[in-house]
Structures are given as C-alpha cells and as structure tokens.
Amino acid sequence: MIMKKVAYVIILWLTASLLAGGCSRDTKEDAGEEVLVNLDISVALSDVAQTLARGVKEDAGPANDDEKMQKLRVVVVRENGIVEKNGLMNLSQPAVMNERLSERLKVVSKEWKQIYLFVNEDNEKIKVGHGDSDESVSLTSFLESMAVGSVFPTEEISELTVRLDMPSGQLEGALPMSECHWVYVPKKDHECELFVTRSAVKFSFRITNKGSKDSKLTELTIKNMMDKEYYLPRNAKYENEEIDGNKYLAIQTYDIPSFAKEYDYKQEGLEISLPVNKEVALKPIYLLEGKHEGAYSVGIKVNGANMEGVLENLPRKLPRNTHVVVNITINNKNLEFEVNVEPYREVELEPGFGIN
C-alpha cells in the first residue's frame, strides 16, 4: 500500500488578543487600613470570527454546547491565602460569541489577588481525582468547600488531575475549562479582562472517498495520546503570536503529570458510509493534552482493510485548547492527507456572572 505524507490542519483555540496585555501589574502601594473597592471582571473564551484556508471555516466555531461555558465559578484569593470570594453562576444558555454580561465584585484593595476560574464543574462524566489516584472526587463539592474566610487549598488544587476512563478514552459532555490569574487591585475601582482555557485537544476528521465504489469506515485510531492531565494548566506560559497584524495568545510550554501514560484512542464497530466523491465529517473527538517523543499517527479501517499514516507535521507538544483537523482522501489503493495550518481567529466574548 502506497502512503503519502500525512498532513493535518491544526487550529489553536486561542485566547483573545485583548488578553495579550492581561491585567497590568501596577506598582504596589503602601500598606494601610483595608479599603474596599469595586473590581469589574470580564472573562473571555475565544472562538472564530474569520478564516482563510479551506477546511478551517467548517470547523472553526463550537461544534456543540459541550464546547461552551455553561457554568462559571470564580474564586478570589487574597495575598494571605484566604478565600475572599467564591461564587457560581448558571448561564441561562451556553455562552456564545458576541455575548456580553457584567458583574462587579467588592474586594479589599492594595494587594495582589489570585483569581481562579472554573467552568462546567458539574459534569459527572469528567473524572477528576487527586494526583495519580483512580478515586474520583466530586469537583463541585470540593470547590464549594472553599468557604469565604478559609485558607485556600493551593496544593490540593494544583494536584487535581483529569483522567480518561477506558475503553471510551475521551472527554464526554460539557468540557472542563479553567485558569488562574494574578491581578493587582489598587486603592480605586479597577477592571480586568481574564480568560479560561478549554482542557481538551479537539480532533475533527473529514474523509473523502475518491475511489471507484462506495466504502464503509469501521474503525478509527489515534495513537500515543495521554490518559491524564492536570485540571488547571500547570506552569503554562503564553506568548503572543502575530497573524495579519493581530496578536493572539498561544500556549508555548506546559507540564504534564509524570505518571500520565500513553494509550491508543480507538473507535471500533463503526458503520459509517463513505459514498464516492462525497466528504463525510466525523463527530469531534475530545482528548487530553500531552507530549510525545515521536510522531503521532492515525489509523482507519475501510472495507476491512487497515490503513495508517504518520502525522509528521503535528507538533510533539500538543497542549490543551488545540484543535486538530485531519483531512483524509481515500483513493483505490492509498490514502492522502492534506495539510493546511491556520490559527483560530477570535471574537471578543465577555460573559458575566453573579457573585456577592
């Protein structure tokens, strides 16, 4: 079987250009009596406003409500490690582009805050545990236990991991999203624009049958994926990327758990028809971020024949909030994988939330 070089479309779920500046680290003022000020927070989750390459447009926006914010929890932690605010809002509908809500928090001024953002925490299909433990915890119960005035459990939060249960091997339901931001609040009303990051690598497949007869897809495999990741981004560093004069944030470095193991994600028993000269889009697949020493590969079984290709151009570092689109063309004797590389183009989204 002749195999051509594998190609792919990789599209980053990038945070908005407005986030590149983030919240400025103002010079610390002299300590004194506690003064309450208003802190206005907006939270962004970027999606696509425009696209350039063929194939990107079809996969640019959220495929379903699972990729959107449905619930948002905000936890504000003071410099001394004490929880200052902990509130949850159920959005009336999943947050979409161009939606704008607002909320104002009353907080102590003249100090740095850590602002933790947790999205879609109550999805029971997502298995969250402490470190390498196979025992799941109720994420909602854990987050609700962070009472105002209590010590924030920094170490416990940092050790939370998301794990994939086999044999399904993928995230199901509303996707978890999270971030932690440092914000300095001066002795005056202040506002800050923050963002959350989807905790998934999204794979989209489009298959075109250019053979002489109709075919049937019965299996799909994505090799060398990871079975665990940190719930919160661990040591993630974001850098600006400039595209057509616009700046975007992209994850450049990040940590994965030392105990995370590689596995091959597989869908078996499929019955997907592949008519001649027709493009068929498969349902999105949501996997975890990872790092692989070699190249990633994809395998499919069509009409009982196994075919595999190496994704040579796919980066070995595959961070969360990344969208990989694989275009496959099936000929009579071989597969062809087409490559295009396009970043997500975003629009500003600032969903608000109600917190006392």
Short mmCIF file of C-alpha atoms in Angstrom, two decimals:
data_model
loop_
_atom_site.label_atom_id
_atom_site.label_comp_id
_atom_site.label_asym_id
_atom_site.label_seq_id
_atom_site.Cartn_x
_atom_site.Cartn_y
_atom_site.Cartn_z
CA MET A 1 0.00 0.00 0.00
CA ILE A 2 1.37 3.39 -1.00
CA MET A 3 1.13 6.02 1.69
CA LYS A 4 1.66 9.72 1.05
CA LYS A 5 2.94 12.11 3.70
CA VAL A 6 0.34 12.68 6.37
CA ALA A 7 -0.92 16.19 6.71
CA TYR A 8 -3.25 17.93 9.08
CA VAL A 9 -4.92 21.17 9.97
CA ILE A 10 -4.03 22.31 13.47
CA ILE A 11 -6.04 25.22 14.81
CA LEU A 12 -5.36 26.67 18.21
CA TRP A 13 -8.32 27.55 20.41
CA LEU A 14 -6.54 30.80 21.19
CA THR A 15 -7.49 33.36 23.76
CA ALA A 16 -8.42 36.81 22.55
CA SER A 17 -5.92 39.46 21.54
CA LEU A 18 -7.30 41.67 24.29
CA LEU A 19 -5.80 39.17 26.70
CA ALA A 20 -2.26 39.69 25.47
CA GLY A 21 -1.87 42.61 27.83
CA GLY A 22 -3.85 40.91 30.57
CA CYS A 23 -4.16 42.74 33.86
CA SER A 24 -1.30 45.14 34.40
CA ARG A 25 0.87 44.60 37.45
CA ASP A 26 0.55 48.03 38.97
CA THR A 27 3.19 49.19 41.45
CA LYS A 28 2.31 48.01 44.95
CA GLU A 29 1.02 50.81 47.16
CA ASP A 30 1.96 51.29 50.77
CA ALA A 31 0.09 49.00 53.13
CA GLY A 32 -2.51 50.56 55.35
CA GLU A 33 -6.05 50.04 56.53
CA GLU A 34 -8.23 47.79 54.42
CA VAL A 35 -10.27 49.71 51.85
CA LEU A 36 -12.94 48.04 49.74
CA VAL A 37 -13.14 48.90 46.04
CA ASN A 38 -15.07 47.63 43.04
CA LEU A 39 -13.36 45.04 40.86
CA ASP A 40 -15.03 44.55 37.48
CA ILE A 41 -14.10 41.25 35.85
CA SER A 42 -14.78 40.06 32.33
CA VAL A 43 -13.98 36.52 31.24
CA ALA A 44 -13.32 35.56 27.61
CA LEU A 45 -13.48 32.28 25.75
CA SER A 46 -12.42 32.79 22.17
CA ASP A 47 -13.96 31.37 19.06
CA VAL A 48 -13.55 32.13 15.39
CA ALA A 49 -14.55 35.35 13.70
CA GLN A 50 -12.99 34.75 10.29
CA THR A 51 -10.94 32.14 8.49
CA LEU A 52 -8.66 31.93 5.48
CA ALA A 53 -7.94 28.36 4.47
CA ARG A 54 -10.40 25.90 3.00
CA GLY A 55 -11.47 23.42 5.66
CA VAL A 56 -10.92 25.79 8.55
CA LYS A 57 -14.22 27.59 8.21
CA GLU A 58 -16.30 24.44 8.60
CA ASP A 59 -14.61 23.54 11.88
CA ALA A 60 -13.96 26.97 13.31
CA GLY A 61 -16.84 27.53 15.71
CA PRO A 62 -18.02 25.33 18.58
CA ALA A 63 -19.42 22.07 17.26
CA ASN A 64 -21.94 21.85 20.10
CA ASP A 65 -22.86 23.23 23.53
CA ASP A 66 -20.27 20.99 25.18
CA GLU A 67 -17.56 23.35 23.89
CA LYS A 68 -19.19 26.40 25.51
CA MET A 69 -19.33 27.83 29.01
CA GLN A 70 -22.42 26.60 30.82
CA LYS A 71 -21.44 27.27 34.44
CA LEU A 72 -18.72 29.55 35.72
CA ARG A 73 -17.23 29.65 39.22
CA VAL A 74 -14.95 32.47 40.33
CA VAL A 75 -12.77 32.13 43.43
CA VAL A 76 -10.81 35.19 44.59
CA VAL A 77 -7.88 34.52 46.93
CA ARG A 78 -6.13 37.29 48.88
CA GLU A 79 -2.36 37.71 49.29
CA ASN A 80 -2.53 35.97 52.65
CA GLY A 81 -4.06 32.87 51.06
CA ILE A 82 -7.58 33.48 52.42
CA VAL A 83 -10.62 32.96 50.18
CA GLU A 84 -12.30 36.34 49.61
CA LYS A 85 -15.00 35.39 47.10
CA ASN A 86 -16.43 32.09 45.87
CA GLY A 87 -19.44 32.26 43.59
CA LEU A 88 -21.08 30.20 40.87
CA MET A 89 -23.38 31.25 38.07
CA ASN A 90 -25.52 29.09 35.83
CA LEU A 91 -25.73 30.80 32.48
CA SER A 92 -29.27 30.93 31.10
CA GLN A 93 -27.83 29.45 27.92
CA PRO A 94 -24.33 28.32 26.94
CA ALA A 95 -22.13 31.32 26.27
CA VAL A 96 -21.66 32.14 22.62
CA MET A 97 -19.76 34.76 20.66
CA ASN A 98 -20.63 38.45 20.94
CA GLU A 99 -22.48 37.91 24.22
CA ARG A 100 -21.70 40.43 26.94
CA LEU A 101 -22.62 40.30 30.61
CA SER A 102 -21.01 42.08 33.52
CA GLU A 103 -20.53 41.80 37.26
CA ARG A 104 -18.86 43.89 39.93
CA LEU A 105 -17.09 42.44 42.97
CA LYS A 106 -16.38 44.32 46.20
CA VAL A 107 -12.86 43.37 47.32
CA VAL A 108 -10.06 44.60 49.57
CA SER A 109 -7.72 46.96 47.71
CA LYS A 110 -3.95 47.48 47.63
CA GLU A 111 -2.97 43.85 47.22
CA TRP A 112 -2.46 41.07 44.70
CA LYS A 113 -5.26 38.58 44.15
CA GLN A 114 -5.30 35.14 42.65
CA ILE A 115 -8.46 34.72 40.62
CA TYR A 116 -9.36 31.12 39.85
CA LEU A 117 -11.86 30.39 37.09
CA PHE A 118 -13.62 27.02 36.88
CA VAL A 119 -16.08 26.21 34.08
CA ASN A 120 -18.55 23.30 33.72
CA GLU A 121 -17.56 21.79 37.06
CA ASP A 122 -20.64 19.60 37.48
CA ASN A 123 -20.12 17.28 34.51
CA GLU A 124 -20.13 13.89 36.22
CA LYS A 125 -18.76 12.23 33.09
CA ILE A 126 -15.44 14.01 33.65
CA LYS A 127 -13.31 12.04 36.10
CA VAL A 128 -11.27 14.30 38.41
CA GLY A 129 -9.03 12.96 41.16
CA HIS A 130 -6.02 13.80 43.32
CA GLY A 131 -2.78 13.07 41.51
CA ASP A 132 -2.44 9.50 40.24
CA SER A 133 -5.35 8.19 42.32
CA ASP A 134 -8.06 6.29 40.46
CA GLU A 135 -10.58 7.52 43.02
CA SER A 136 -12.75 10.33 41.68
CA VAL A 137 -13.78 13.37 43.70
CA SER A 138 -16.90 15.48 43.37
CA LEU A 139 -15.46 18.61 41.85
CA THR A 140 -18.47 20.73 42.77
CA SER A 141 -18.37 19.61 46.41
CA PHE A 142 -14.63 20.27 46.55
CA LEU A 143 -14.94 23.77 45.09
CA GLU A 144 -17.96 24.63 47.24
CA SER A 145 -15.98 23.69 50.37
CA MET A 146 -13.69 26.70 49.81
CA ALA A 147 -15.65 28.92 52.15
CA VAL A 148 -15.07 32.65 52.30
CA GLY A 149 -12.60 33.31 55.12
CA SER A 150 -10.99 29.86 54.88
CA VAL A 151 -7.48 29.02 53.72
CA PHE A 152 -7.38 28.28 50.01
CA PRO A 153 -6.13 24.70 49.32
CA THR A 154 -3.43 25.68 46.82
CA GLU A 155 -1.55 22.37 46.85
CA GLU A 156 -4.68 20.26 46.54
CA ILE A 157 -5.93 22.30 43.61
CA SER A 158 -2.59 22.07 41.83
CA GLU A 159 -2.58 18.27 42.16
CA LEU A 160 -6.06 17.73 40.72
CA THR A 161 -5.96 15.68 37.54
CA VAL A 162 -8.42 14.77 34.81
CA ARG A 163 -8.29 11.14 33.74
CA LEU A 164 -9.86 9.24 30.88
CA ASP A 165 -11.78 6.07 31.59
CA MET A 166 -11.22 3.20 29.22
CA PRO A 167 -12.48 1.97 26.84
CA SER A 168 -14.19 5.23 25.83
CA GLY A 169 -10.93 7.10 26.24
CA GLN A 170 -12.24 10.60 25.59
CA LEU A 171 -13.89 13.54 27.37
CA GLU A 172 -17.67 13.48 27.21
CA GLY A 173 -20.24 16.15 27.98
CA ALA A 174 -19.54 19.80 28.81
CA LEU A 175 -15.79 20.34 28.55
CA PRO A 176 -13.90 21.45 31.66
CA MET A 177 -12.19 24.84 31.39
CA SER A 178 -10.07 26.65 33.93
CA GLU A 179 -7.35 29.22 34.58
CA CYS A 180 -5.65 31.08 37.40
CA HIS A 181 -4.71 34.77 37.05
CA TRP A 182 -2.73 37.16 39.25
CA VAL A 183 -4.37 40.59 39.48
CA TYR A 184 -3.25 43.63 41.45
CA VAL A 185 -6.12 45.74 42.82
CA PRO A 186 -5.12 49.37 43.58
CA LYS A 187 -6.88 51.73 46.00
CA LYS A 188 -9.50 52.62 43.42
CA ASP A 189 -12.09 50.87 41.31
CA HIS A 190 -10.40 48.50 38.92
CA GLU A 191 -11.29 46.34 35.95
CA CYS A 192 -9.57 43.34 34.44
CA GLU A 193 -10.03 41.10 31.42
CA LEU A 194 -9.36 37.41 32.02
CA PHE A 195 -9.72 34.19 30.07
CA VAL A 196 -10.36 30.49 30.52
CA THR A 197 -8.75 27.62 28.62
CA ARG A 198 -10.50 24.51 27.38
CA SER A 199 -8.94 21.41 28.93
CA ALA A 200 -9.16 19.41 25.72
CA VAL A 201 -7.46 18.72 22.42
CA LYS A 202 -10.22 18.54 19.83
CA PHE A 203 -9.81 16.26 16.80
CA SER A 204 -12.02 16.69 13.73
CA PHE A 205 -11.87 14.26 10.83
CA ARG A 206 -13.17 14.77 7.29
CA ILE A 207 -12.94 11.81 4.93
CA THR A 208 -13.46 11.99 1.16
CA ASN A 209 -13.86 8.82 -0.89
CA LYS A 210 -12.23 9.25 -4.32
CA GLY A 211 -12.28 5.54 -5.07
CA SER A 212 -14.38 3.77 -7.70
CA LYS A 213 -17.04 2.47 -5.30
CA ASP A 214 -18.79 3.31 -2.05
CA SER A 215 -16.88 2.31 1.06
CA LYS A 216 -17.51 1.83 4.78
CA LEU A 217 -15.44 3.06 7.73
CA THR A 218 -15.48 0.63 10.66
CA GLU A 219 -12.55 1.73 12.87
CA LEU A 220 -10.58 4.85 13.75
CA THR A 221 -7.44 5.01 15.89
CA ILE A 222 -5.40 7.98 17.19
CA LYS A 223 -2.14 6.73 18.65
CA ASN A 224 0.09 7.97 21.50
CA MET A 225 -2.42 10.09 23.40
CA MET A 226 -2.23 10.72 27.19
CA ASP A 227 -4.64 9.29 29.78
CA LYS A 228 -4.20 12.08 32.40
CA GLU A 229 -3.63 15.82 32.56
CA TYR A 230 -3.64 18.46 35.29
CA TYR A 231 -7.06 20.01 35.86
CA LEU A 232 -5.56 23.50 35.97
CA PRO A 233 -2.87 24.37 33.41
CA ARG A 234 0.44 23.57 35.13
CA ASN A 235 3.33 26.00 34.55
CA ALA A 236 1.71 27.12 31.31
CA LYS A 237 3.37 30.01 29.53
CA TYR A 238 1.55 32.03 26.91
CA GLU A 239 3.25 34.02 24.19
CA ASN A 240 1.93 36.45 21.62
CA GLU A 241 1.65 35.33 18.03
CA GLU A 242 1.01 37.95 15.39
CA ILE A 243 -1.21 37.00 12.46
CA ASP A 244 -2.17 39.61 9.86
CA GLY A 245 -1.28 42.37 12.29
CA ASN A 246 -3.38 40.93 15.13
CA LYS A 247 -1.92 39.44 18.30
CA TYR A 248 -3.08 36.16 19.81
CA LEU A 249 -2.03 34.19 22.86
CA ALA A 250 -0.80 30.63 22.41
CA ILE A 251 0.40 28.08 24.96
CA GLN A 252 4.12 27.58 24.43
CA THR A 253 5.20 25.49 27.42
CA TYR A 254 3.29 23.43 29.98
CA ASP A 255 3.70 20.46 32.30
CA ILE A 256 2.04 17.06 32.11
CA PRO A 257 1.83 14.60 35.05
CA SER A 258 4.89 12.36 35.35
CA PHE A 259 2.54 9.42 35.89
CA ALA A 260 0.45 10.05 32.74
CA LYS A 261 0.57 7.10 30.35
CA GLU A 262 0.19 6.86 26.61
CA TYR A 263 -2.65 4.90 25.06
CA ASP A 264 -4.23 4.49 21.65
CA TYR A 265 -7.67 6.02 21.34
CA LYS A 266 -9.85 3.72 19.28
CA GLN A 267 -13.39 3.73 17.92
CA GLU A 268 -14.49 0.24 16.89
CA GLY A 269 -17.70 -1.14 15.44
CA LEU A 270 -18.36 1.95 13.34
CA GLU A 271 -20.79 1.77 10.44
CA ILE A 272 -20.05 5.00 8.58
CA SER A 273 -20.83 5.05 4.87
CA LEU A 274 -18.34 6.78 2.58
CA PRO A 275 -20.10 7.45 -0.74
CA VAL A 276 -17.96 8.16 -3.79
CA ASN A 277 -16.96 11.81 -4.23
CA LYS A 278 -18.60 12.91 -1.01
CA GLU A 279 -16.92 14.41 2.08
CA VAL A 280 -18.02 12.87 5.36
CA ALA A 281 -17.34 14.70 8.65
CA LEU A 282 -16.99 12.57 11.78
CA LYS A 283 -18.14 13.67 15.21
CA PRO A 284 -15.48 15.64 17.13
CA ILE A 285 -13.24 13.70 19.49
CA TYR A 286 -12.01 15.34 22.72
CA LEU A 287 -8.72 14.06 24.16
CA LEU A 288 -6.14 15.33 26.66
CA GLU A 289 -3.00 17.38 26.15
CA GLY A 290 0.27 15.53 26.00
CA LYS A 291 3.87 15.31 24.86
CA HIS A 292 5.15 12.53 22.65
CA GLU A 293 8.75 11.69 21.77
CA GLY A 294 7.93 10.55 18.24
CA ALA A 295 5.30 11.41 15.65
CA TYR A 296 1.59 10.93 16.18
CA SER A 297 -0.25 8.60 13.82
CA VAL A 298 -3.80 7.85 12.75
CA GLY A 299 -5.25 4.57 11.53
CA ILE A 300 -8.54 3.75 9.86
CA LYS A 301 -10.20 0.53 8.70
CA VAL A 302 -12.12 0.82 5.44
CA ASN A 303 -13.85 -2.17 3.81
CA GLY A 304 -11.92 -4.42 6.18
CA ALA A 305 -8.51 -3.04 5.20
CA ASN A 306 -6.31 -1.29 7.78
CA MET A 307 -4.59 1.92 6.66
CA GLU A 308 -2.31 4.11 8.75
CA GLY A 309 -0.43 7.37 8.35
CA VAL A 310 2.06 9.31 10.45
CA LEU A 311 1.17 12.89 11.36
CA GLU A 312 4.69 14.09 10.77
CA ASN A 313 3.82 17.79 10.92
CA LEU A 314 1.79 17.60 14.12
CA PRO A 315 3.90 19.10 16.96
CA ARG A 316 5.16 16.65 19.55
CA LYS A 317 3.88 19.07 22.17
CA LEU A 318 0.11 19.04 21.93
CA PRO A 319 -1.30 21.50 24.51
CA ARG A 320 -4.89 21.84 25.64
CA ASN A 321 -7.10 24.34 23.84
CA THR A 322 -5.86 22.98 20.49
CA HIS A 323 -7.98 21.91 17.55
CA VAL A 324 -6.52 19.35 15.14
CA VAL A 325 -8.38 18.88 11.85
CA VAL A 326 -7.38 15.88 9.76
CA ASN A 327 -8.48 15.73 6.11
CA ILE A 328 -8.24 12.24 4.58
CA THR A 329 -8.78 11.35 0.93
CA ILE A 330 -9.25 7.67 0.10
CA ASN A 331 -8.20 6.52 -3.36
CA ASN A 332 -8.42 2.99 -4.77
CA LYS A 333 -5.01 1.98 -3.40
CA ASN A 334 -3.90 4.57 -0.87
CA LEU A 335 -4.73 7.42 1.49
CA GLU A 336 -3.85 11.07 1.03
CA PHE A 337 -3.61 13.52 3.93
CA GLU A 338 -3.80 17.21 3.08
CA VAL A 339 -2.05 19.85 5.18
CA ASN A 340 -3.07 23.42 6.00
CA VAL A 341 -2.09 25.37 9.09
CA GLU A 342 -4.38 28.13 10.31
CA PRO A 343 -4.80 29.62 13.79
CA TYR A 344 -8.18 30.33 15.24
CA ARG A 345 -9.44 33.84 14.55
CA GLU A 346 -11.34 35.08 17.56
CA VAL A 347 -14.02 37.49 18.57
CA GLU A 348 -14.33 39.02 21.99
CA LEU A 349 -16.64 37.28 24.44
CA GLU A 350 -17.08 38.54 27.98
CA PRO A 351 -19.70 36.51 29.83
CA GLY A 352 -20.59 37.88 33.24
CA PHE A 353 -21.65 36.11 36.38
CA GLY A 354 -23.45 36.87 39.60
CA ILE A 355 -21.33 36.84 42.74
CA ASN A 356 -22.00 38.62 46.01
#
